[in-house]
Coordinates of C-alpha atoms in Angstrom, one line a residue:
Chain A
M1 CA -15.5 34.3 1.9
K2 CA -13.3 36.7 3.8
L3 CA -10.4 35.6 6.0
K4 CA -10.6 36.6 9.6
K5 CA -8.0 39.1 10.8
I6 CA -7.1 39.7 14.4
K7 CA -4.6 41.8 16.4
I8 CA -2.5 39.8 18.9
T9 CA 0.5 40.3 21.1
S10 CA 3.7 38.6 20.0
R11 CA 3.9 36.8 23.3
K12 CA 0.5 35.2 22.9
L13 CA 1.4 34.3 19.3
R14 CA 4.6 32.6 20.5
Y15 CA 2.5 30.6 22.9
R16 CA 0.1 29.6 20.2
L17 CA 2.9 28.4 17.9
T18 CA 4.6 26.5 20.7
T19 CA 1.4 24.7 21.5
S20 CA 0.7 23.8 17.9
I21 CA 4.2 22.4 17.4
F22 CA 4.0 20.5 20.7
L23 CA 0.7 19.0 19.7
G24 CA 2.0 18.2 16.2
V25 CA 5.0 16.4 17.6
L26 CA 2.8 14.5 20.1
F27 CA 0.6 13.5 17.2
L28 CA 3.5 12.2 15.1
I29 CA 4.9 10.2 18.1
T30 CA 1.5 8.7 18.8
F31 CA 0.9 7.8 15.2
G32 CA 4.4 6.2 14.9
A33 CA 3.9 4.4 18.2
I34 CA 0.6 2.9 17.1
F35 CA 2.2 1.8 13.8
W36 CA 5.1 0.3 15.6
H37 CA 2.9 -1.4 18.2
I38 CA 0.8 -3.1 15.5
Q39 CA 3.8 -4.0 13.3
K40 CA 6.0 -5.5 16.0
G41 CA 3.3 -6.8 18.3
P42 CA 2.1 -10.4 18.6
E43 CA 1.0 -12.2 15.5
L44 CA -2.0 -14.4 14.6
D45 CA -1.4 -16.9 11.8
G46 CA 1.7 -15.1 10.4
T47 CA 0.5 -11.5 10.5
P48 CA 0.2 -8.8 13.2
K49 CA -2.9 -9.4 15.3
L50 CA -4.6 -6.2 14.3
L51 CA -4.1 -6.8 10.6
R52 CA -5.7 -10.3 11.1
Y53 CA -8.6 -8.7 12.9
S54 CA -8.9 -6.2 10.1
F55 CA -9.1 -9.0 7.5
L56 CA -11.9 -10.6 9.6
W57 CA -13.7 -7.3 10.0
N58 CA -13.5 -6.6 6.3
E59 CA -14.8 -10.2 5.7
K60 CA -17.8 -9.5 7.9
V61 CA -18.5 -6.2 6.1
W62 CA -18.5 -7.7 2.6
M63 CA -20.3 -10.9 3.6
M64 CA -23.0 -8.7 5.0
L65 CA -23.2 -7.0 1.6
K66 CA -23.6 -10.4 0.0
S67 CA -20.3 -10.4 -1.8
S68 CA -20.6 -14.2 -2.4
K69 CA -23.9 -13.9 -4.3
R70 CA -22.8 -11.9 -7.3
M71 CA -21.4 -13.4 -10.5
S72 CA -17.9 -12.9 -11.7
V73 CA -18.4 -11.0 -15.0
D74 CA -18.5 -13.2 -18.2
K75 CA -15.6 -12.7 -20.6
P76 CA -15.2 -13.8 -24.2
V77 CA -14.2 -17.4 -24.7
P78 CA -10.5 -17.8 -25.3
K79 CA -9.3 -19.9 -28.3
K80 CA -9.5 -23.6 -27.7
G81 CA -6.2 -24.9 -26.3
E82 CA -4.9 -21.4 -25.6
K83 CA -1.9 -21.6 -23.3
F84 CA -2.2 -20.0 -19.9
R85 CA 0.1 -19.1 -17.0
V86 CA 1.4 -21.9 -14.7
N87 CA 1.8 -20.7 -11.2
G88 CA 2.5 -22.7 -8.1
S89 CA 3.3 -26.4 -7.9
L90 CA 2.5 -27.0 -4.2
G91 CA 1.0 -30.4 -3.7
L92 CA 1.8 -31.5 -7.2
R93 CA 5.3 -33.0 -6.8
E94 CA 4.3 -36.6 -6.4
A95 CA 4.0 -38.7 -9.5
F96 CA 0.4 -38.8 -10.8
Y97 CA -1.2 -42.1 -12.0
P98 CA -4.6 -41.3 -13.6
E99 CA -5.6 -45.0 -13.8
N100 CA -5.8 -45.5 -10.0
Y101 CA -6.8 -42.0 -9.0
F102 CA -9.6 -41.5 -6.5
V103 CA -10.9 -38.5 -4.7
K104 CA -11.7 -39.1 -1.0
V105 CA -15.0 -37.5 0.0
N106 CA -15.7 -37.3 3.7
N107 CA -19.1 -36.2 4.8
G108 CA -18.4 -36.7 8.5
R109 CA -20.5 -39.9 8.2
E110 CA -19.4 -42.5 5.7
P111 CA -16.3 -41.6 3.7
A112 CA -16.3 -42.5 0.0
E113 CA -13.8 -42.7 -2.8
L114 CA -14.9 -41.4 -6.1
S115 CA -13.2 -42.0 -9.5
I116 CA -12.9 -39.2 -11.9
S117 CA -15.6 -40.6 -14.1
A118 CA -17.9 -40.3 -11.1
F119 CA -17.5 -36.6 -11.5
K120 CA -17.6 -36.5 -15.3
L121 CA -21.0 -38.1 -15.5
L122 CA -22.6 -35.2 -13.6
P123 CA -24.1 -32.2 -15.5
K124 CA -21.4 -30.2 -17.1
T125 CA -21.3 -26.4 -16.6
N126 CA -19.0 -24.1 -18.4
Y127 CA -18.3 -20.3 -18.6
S128 CA -15.4 -17.8 -19.2
T129 CA -14.3 -15.3 -16.7
D130 CA -11.2 -13.7 -15.1
F131 CA -8.8 -15.8 -13.1
R132 CA -7.3 -13.4 -10.6
C133 CA -4.1 -14.2 -8.8
I134 CA -3.5 -12.7 -5.4
E135 CA -0.1 -11.5 -6.8
G136 CA -2.1 -9.1 -9.1
W137 CA -2.1 -10.6 -12.6
S138 CA -5.3 -11.9 -14.2
E139 CA -6.2 -14.0 -17.2
E140 CA -9.5 -14.7 -19.0
L141 CA -10.1 -18.4 -19.0
H142 CA -12.8 -20.8 -20.0
Y143 CA -13.7 -23.5 -17.5
A144 CA -15.7 -26.7 -17.7
G145 CA -16.7 -29.1 -14.9
V146 CA -19.5 -29.8 -12.5
R147 CA -20.9 -27.2 -10.1
F148 CA -19.8 -28.0 -6.6
R149 CA -23.5 -27.5 -5.6
D150 CA -24.6 -30.2 -8.2
F151 CA -21.9 -32.5 -7.0
M152 CA -23.1 -32.2 -3.3
E153 CA -26.7 -32.7 -4.3
Y154 CA -26.0 -35.8 -6.5
Y155 CA -23.9 -37.6 -3.9
N156 CA -25.9 -36.3 -1.0
V157 CA -22.9 -34.8 0.8
G158 CA -22.2 -31.5 2.6
K159 CA -25.3 -31.7 4.8
K160 CA -25.6 -32.7 8.4
P161 CA -28.1 -35.3 9.6
D162 CA -30.4 -32.4 10.5
G163 CA -30.4 -31.3 6.8
K164 CA -28.4 -28.1 7.2
Y165 CA -25.2 -27.5 5.3
Y166 CA -21.9 -27.7 7.1
A167 CA -20.3 -24.3 7.6
Y168 CA -17.1 -25.1 5.8
V169 CA -15.6 -27.2 3.0
G170 CA -12.0 -28.3 3.2
L171 CA -9.9 -29.6 0.2
E172 CA -6.4 -31.0 0.0
T173 CA -4.0 -32.4 -2.5
P174 CA -3.2 -36.2 -2.3
D175 CA 0.1 -35.5 -0.6
R176 CA -1.6 -33.0 1.8
R177 CA 1.1 -30.4 1.1
Y178 CA -1.5 -27.9 -0.1
Y179 CA -4.9 -27.4 1.5
V180 CA -7.6 -24.8 1.5
S181 CA -10.8 -24.2 3.3
L182 CA -13.9 -22.2 2.2
D183 CA -17.2 -20.9 3.5
M184 CA -20.2 -22.9 2.4
E185 CA -21.9 -19.8 0.9
S186 CA -19.1 -19.4 -1.6
M187 CA -19.0 -23.1 -2.4
L188 CA -22.7 -23.0 -3.3
H189 CA -22.1 -20.2 -5.8
D190 CA -23.1 -20.8 -9.4
Q191 CA -19.6 -20.5 -10.7
T192 CA -17.9 -22.7 -8.2
L193 CA -16.8 -25.8 -10.1
L194 CA -14.9 -29.0 -9.8
A195 CA -13.3 -28.6 -13.2
W196 CA -11.5 -31.0 -15.6
E197 CA -11.2 -28.7 -18.6
I198 CA -9.7 -25.3 -19.1
N199 CA -9.8 -23.5 -22.5
G200 CA -11.5 -26.5 -24.0
E201 CA -8.9 -29.1 -23.2
E202 CA -8.3 -31.6 -20.4
L203 CA -6.3 -30.2 -17.5
T204 CA -2.5 -30.8 -17.7
T205 CA -0.6 -32.0 -14.7
E206 CA 0.8 -28.6 -13.8
H207 CA -2.7 -27.1 -14.0
G208 CA -4.1 -29.6 -11.6
A209 CA -5.2 -32.8 -13.4
P210 CA -7.3 -34.7 -13.1
L211 CA -9.7 -32.5 -11.1
R212 CA -9.3 -29.1 -9.6
L213 CA -11.4 -26.5 -7.8
V214 CA -12.3 -23.3 -9.7
I215 CA -13.8 -20.5 -7.7
P216 CA -13.6 -17.2 -9.5
I217 CA -15.2 -15.2 -6.7
K218 CA -12.0 -15.7 -4.7
Y219 CA -8.3 -15.2 -5.3
G220 CA -6.6 -18.0 -7.2
I221 CA -4.9 -19.3 -4.1
K222 CA -8.3 -20.9 -3.2
S223 CA -8.6 -22.8 -6.5
L224 CA -6.8 -25.9 -5.4
K225 CA -5.3 -28.2 -8.0
R226 CA -5.3 -32.0 -8.1
I227 CA -8.0 -32.6 -5.5
G228 CA -7.2 -35.5 -3.3
K229 CA -9.8 -35.0 -0.6
I230 CA -13.0 -33.1 0.0
F231 CA -14.4 -32.9 3.4
F232 CA -17.0 -30.9 5.4
S233 CA -16.9 -29.4 8.8
D234 CA -18.4 -26.9 11.1
V235 CA -15.0 -26.1 12.4
Q236 CA -12.9 -24.0 9.9
P237 CA -10.4 -26.5 8.4
P238 CA -6.8 -25.4 7.9
D239 CA -5.9 -23.2 5.0
Y240 CA -2.3 -23.1 3.6
W241 CA -2.0 -19.4 2.8
A242 CA -4.2 -18.2 5.7
E243 CA -1.6 -19.7 8.0
R244 CA 1.0 -17.6 6.3
G245 CA -0.4 -14.2 6.8
Y246 CA -3.0 -14.0 4.1
D247 CA -6.7 -13.2 4.4
W248 CA -8.6 -16.5 4.9
Y249 CA -11.7 -15.2 3.1
S250 CA -9.9 -13.8 0.1
G251 CA -13.3 -13.1 -1.7
F252 CA -14.2 -10.6 -4.3
Chain B
M1 CA 2.9 46.5 23.8
N2 CA 3.9 45.1 20.5
K3 CA 0.8 44.0 18.6
L4 CA 0.8 42.0 15.3
T5 CA -2.0 41.5 12.8
I6 CA -2.6 37.9 11.9
I7 CA -4.8 36.2 9.3
E8 CA -6.6 33.1 10.4
K9 CA -5.8 31.0 7.3
H10 CA -6.3 27.3 8.0
S11 CA -8.9 26.1 10.6
R12 CA -8.1 23.4 13.1
I13 CA -10.1 20.7 11.3
L14 CA -8.3 21.5 8.0
R15 CA -4.9 21.2 9.6
W16 CA -5.6 18.0 11.4
T17 CA -7.1 16.3 8.4
H18 CA -4.3 17.5 6.2
W19 CA -1.5 16.0 8.3
L20 CA -3.4 12.9 9.2
N21 CA -4.1 12.4 5.5
F22 CA -0.4 12.9 4.8
L23 CA 0.6 10.1 7.2
L24 CA -2.2 7.8 6.1
L25 CA -1.4 8.3 2.4
L26 CA 2.2 7.5 3.2
L27 CA 1.1 4.2 4.7
M28 CA -1.2 3.5 1.7
M29 CA 1.6 4.1 -0.7
W30 CA 4.1 2.0 1.2
S31 CA 1.7 -1.0 1.6
G32 CA 0.6 -0.5 -2.0
I33 CA 4.2 -0.9 -3.1
L34 CA 4.5 -4.1 -1.0
I35 CA 1.5 -5.5 -2.9
Y36 CA 2.8 -4.2 -6.3
W37 CA 6.1 -5.9 -5.8
A38 CA 4.4 -9.3 -6.2
D39 CA 3.4 -8.5 -9.9
Q40 CA 5.3 -5.5 -11.3
A41 CA 3.2 -5.2 -14.3
F42 CA 3.7 -1.5 -15.3
L43 CA 7.1 -0.4 -14.0
P44 CA 9.7 -2.8 -12.5
I45 CA 11.0 -1.9 -9.1
P46 CA 14.8 -1.8 -9.3
K47 CA 16.1 -4.9 -7.5
L48 CA 18.5 -2.9 -5.4
W49 CA 15.8 -0.5 -4.2
A50 CA 13.5 -3.4 -3.3
E51 CA 16.3 -5.0 -1.3
R52 CA 17.5 -1.9 0.4
L53 CA 14.0 -0.7 1.3
H54 CA 12.8 -4.2 2.2
L55 CA 10.0 -4.1 -0.2
N56 CA 10.3 -7.8 -1.3
N57 CA 8.3 -10.8 -0.2
R58 CA 5.8 -8.8 1.9
L59 CA 2.6 -9.3 -0.1
A60 CA 0.5 -10.6 2.8
E61 CA 1.7 -7.8 5.1
G62 CA 1.1 -5.2 2.4
M63 CA -2.5 -6.4 1.9
G64 CA -3.1 -6.4 5.6
W65 CA -2.0 -2.8 6.0
H66 CA -3.6 -1.6 2.8
F67 CA -7.1 -3.0 3.7
L68 CA -6.8 -1.6 7.3
I69 CA -5.6 1.9 6.5
M70 CA -8.1 2.3 3.6
W71 CA -10.8 2.9 6.2
P72 CA -9.3 5.8 8.1
F73 CA -7.9 7.2 4.8
T74 CA -11.4 7.2 3.2
I75 CA -13.1 8.6 6.3
N76 CA -10.5 11.3 6.8
G77 CA -10.8 12.2 3.1
I78 CA -14.6 12.5 3.3
I79 CA -14.3 14.8 6.4
Y80 CA -11.7 17.0 4.6
V81 CA -13.7 17.4 1.4
T82 CA -17.0 17.9 3.3
Y83 CA -15.4 20.6 5.4
L84 CA -14.0 22.4 2.4
I85 CA -17.4 22.4 0.8
I86 CA -19.4 23.4 3.9
S87 CA -17.0 26.1 5.1
G88 CA -16.7 27.5 1.6
Q89 CA -13.0 27.6 2.0
W90 CA -12.4 26.3 -1.5
R91 CA -14.0 29.5 -2.9
R92 CA -11.4 31.9 -1.5
E93 CA -9.9 34.0 -4.2
K94 CA -6.8 34.9 -2.4
Y95 CA -5.2 31.5 -2.9
Q96 CA -2.2 30.9 -5.0
S97 CA -2.2 28.3 -7.8
A98 CA -0.7 25.6 -5.6
Q99 CA -3.6 25.8 -3.2
K100 CA -6.1 25.9 -6.0
V101 CA -4.7 22.7 -7.4
A102 CA -4.6 21.2 -3.9
Y103 CA -8.3 22.0 -3.4
F104 CA -9.6 20.9 -6.8
L105 CA -7.3 18.3 -8.2
V106 CA -6.2 16.4 -5.1
P107 CA -9.6 15.4 -3.8
L108 CA -10.4 14.2 -7.3
L109 CA -7.2 12.1 -7.3
G110 CA -8.0 10.9 -3.8
A111 CA -11.4 9.8 -4.9
G112 CA -9.8 8.2 -7.9
T113 CA -7.6 6.0 -5.7
I114 CA -10.6 4.9 -3.7
I115 CA -12.8 4.1 -6.7
S116 CA -10.2 2.3 -8.7
G117 CA -9.0 0.6 -5.5
L118 CA -12.6 -0.7 -4.9
A119 CA -12.7 -2.0 -8.5
I120 CA -9.6 -4.2 -7.8
Y121 CA -10.6 -5.1 -4.2
K122 CA -14.2 -6.3 -5.0
P123 CA -14.2 -7.1 -8.8
V124 CA -17.2 -9.4 -8.4
Q125 CA -19.4 -7.6 -6.0
L126 CA -18.6 -4.3 -7.7
G127 CA -18.1 -6.0 -11.1
W128 CA -20.0 -3.2 -12.8
L129 CA -17.5 -0.7 -11.5
T130 CA -14.5 -2.8 -12.6
E131 CA -16.1 -3.2 -16.1
L132 CA -16.8 0.6 -16.2
L133 CA -13.1 1.3 -15.7
G134 CA -12.3 -1.1 -18.5
G135 CA -11.8 -4.4 -16.6
Y136 CA -9.6 -5.8 -13.9
R137 CA -6.3 -5.2 -15.5
M138 CA -7.2 -1.6 -16.6
S139 CA -8.4 -0.9 -13.0
R140 CA -5.0 -1.8 -11.8
Y141 CA -3.4 0.5 -14.3
I142 CA -5.7 3.3 -13.3
H143 CA -5.0 2.7 -9.6
F144 CA -1.3 2.9 -10.3
A145 CA -1.6 6.0 -12.5
V146 CA -3.7 7.9 -10.0
M147 CA -1.2 7.0 -7.2
A148 CA 1.6 8.3 -9.4
G149 CA -0.4 11.5 -10.0
L150 CA -0.7 11.9 -6.2
L151 CA 3.0 11.3 -5.8
L152 CA 3.8 13.9 -8.4
F153 CA 1.5 16.4 -6.7
I154 CA 3.2 15.8 -3.3
I155 CA 6.6 16.5 -4.9
I156 CA 5.4 19.8 -6.5
H157 CA 3.5 20.7 -3.3
V158 CA 6.6 20.3 -1.2
I159 CA 8.7 22.4 -3.6
Q160 CA 6.0 25.1 -3.6
V161 CA 5.8 25.1 0.2
I162 CA 9.6 25.4 0.5
R163 CA 9.5 28.4 -2.0
H164 CA 6.8 30.2 0.0
G165 CA 8.7 30.1 3.2
W166 CA 8.1 29.8 6.9
N167 CA 5.1 32.2 7.2
N168 CA 3.1 30.1 4.8
F169 CA 4.2 26.7 6.2
R170 CA 3.5 27.8 9.7
S171 CA -0.1 28.5 8.8
M172 CA -0.6 24.7 8.2
I173 CA 0.8 24.0 11.7
A174 CA -0.6 26.9 13.8
G175 CA -3.2 28.2 11.5
Y176 CA -2.2 31.8 11.2
E177 CA -0.1 33.9 8.8
I178 CA 1.4 37.2 10.0
E179 CA 0.3 40.1 7.9
K180 CA 3.1 42.2 6.4
D181 CA 2.6 45.9 6.4

């Protein structure tokens, strides 16, 4: 390809350069102004409004592409009892007494209190996959517990009187200091567990004993430890990190 | 009247996408560092830098920006590469080495950031891609390395541009270069 050559007066050329520089500066100022406007403008749940809308838009795009239907890839089973990273003690500061521990389950109709054995008698599911923290690190872990789906079916919770699922599930720690909410589609996922074992051993207190959520299709912030209450709603329940600027969906 | 011969070197589309890409890439790198701060797995960010440049404790904000700007960054990149191919501009023989590198290597690096980025962003839905790149942790390494490659290119590119002088630099602003007799 040949480059085009033309003859031009120096006056016309000066005009062309001036116009280009002017447009360039205008472009820079506009770009900077848009950035500043987003960054310093009003916030929605701890993040600039446009960034919040961007999270919601991305959520729509990936939900449309069925991101909550795929499986988190299987990984080799780690050694039994292998130690793993402790991160976050929100909601775990109160003393924990296993003998009188009950999980409140609220279906919107009749609330129930379930002991841990009420969960352990349900069909046990186990698998190994990556645990991915929103900070960036990841670990291969082996989980065992009951599928959330199986739990809902066995105790007949999660559905409205008309037989349809509620849109959201909310979970909180007994002291209510940490709480998450999730979309029903993700909670029905095959790998979403109410777990009592990791790497072949009972959960320790710092890892969320006696029962924790494990949802590997989302960032670790959603896998709430030491479940105190499970409830269902059509209104999105509060979510600790989503109130602090993070993406509510946080799904892979 | 005094007439000059000019060479039409860079088209309008190329100039706009080039400068837009520069600003968008800057935002991607900045927000990427805000994310990286939360788990400095490969290279620690010196504490003093982090404090002076306010890079600390801004993970949520970094993610917000990163996942917003990724869209215009990708679209602009596609327009840029499509234009290079359709116009046949990448086939010009006149170009010096810096431009050849820019035209061949940089779009590849750009595509590398997007592909490795997707592997980290959607490791379940695009699990096959994450596994293809060697897993989640390896994808993060690759994403970081490709970004470092782009950064290195930018540094070399800027040095080259300074060395080539105003006539060359102006062609990326106004499009033309004045032919010397």
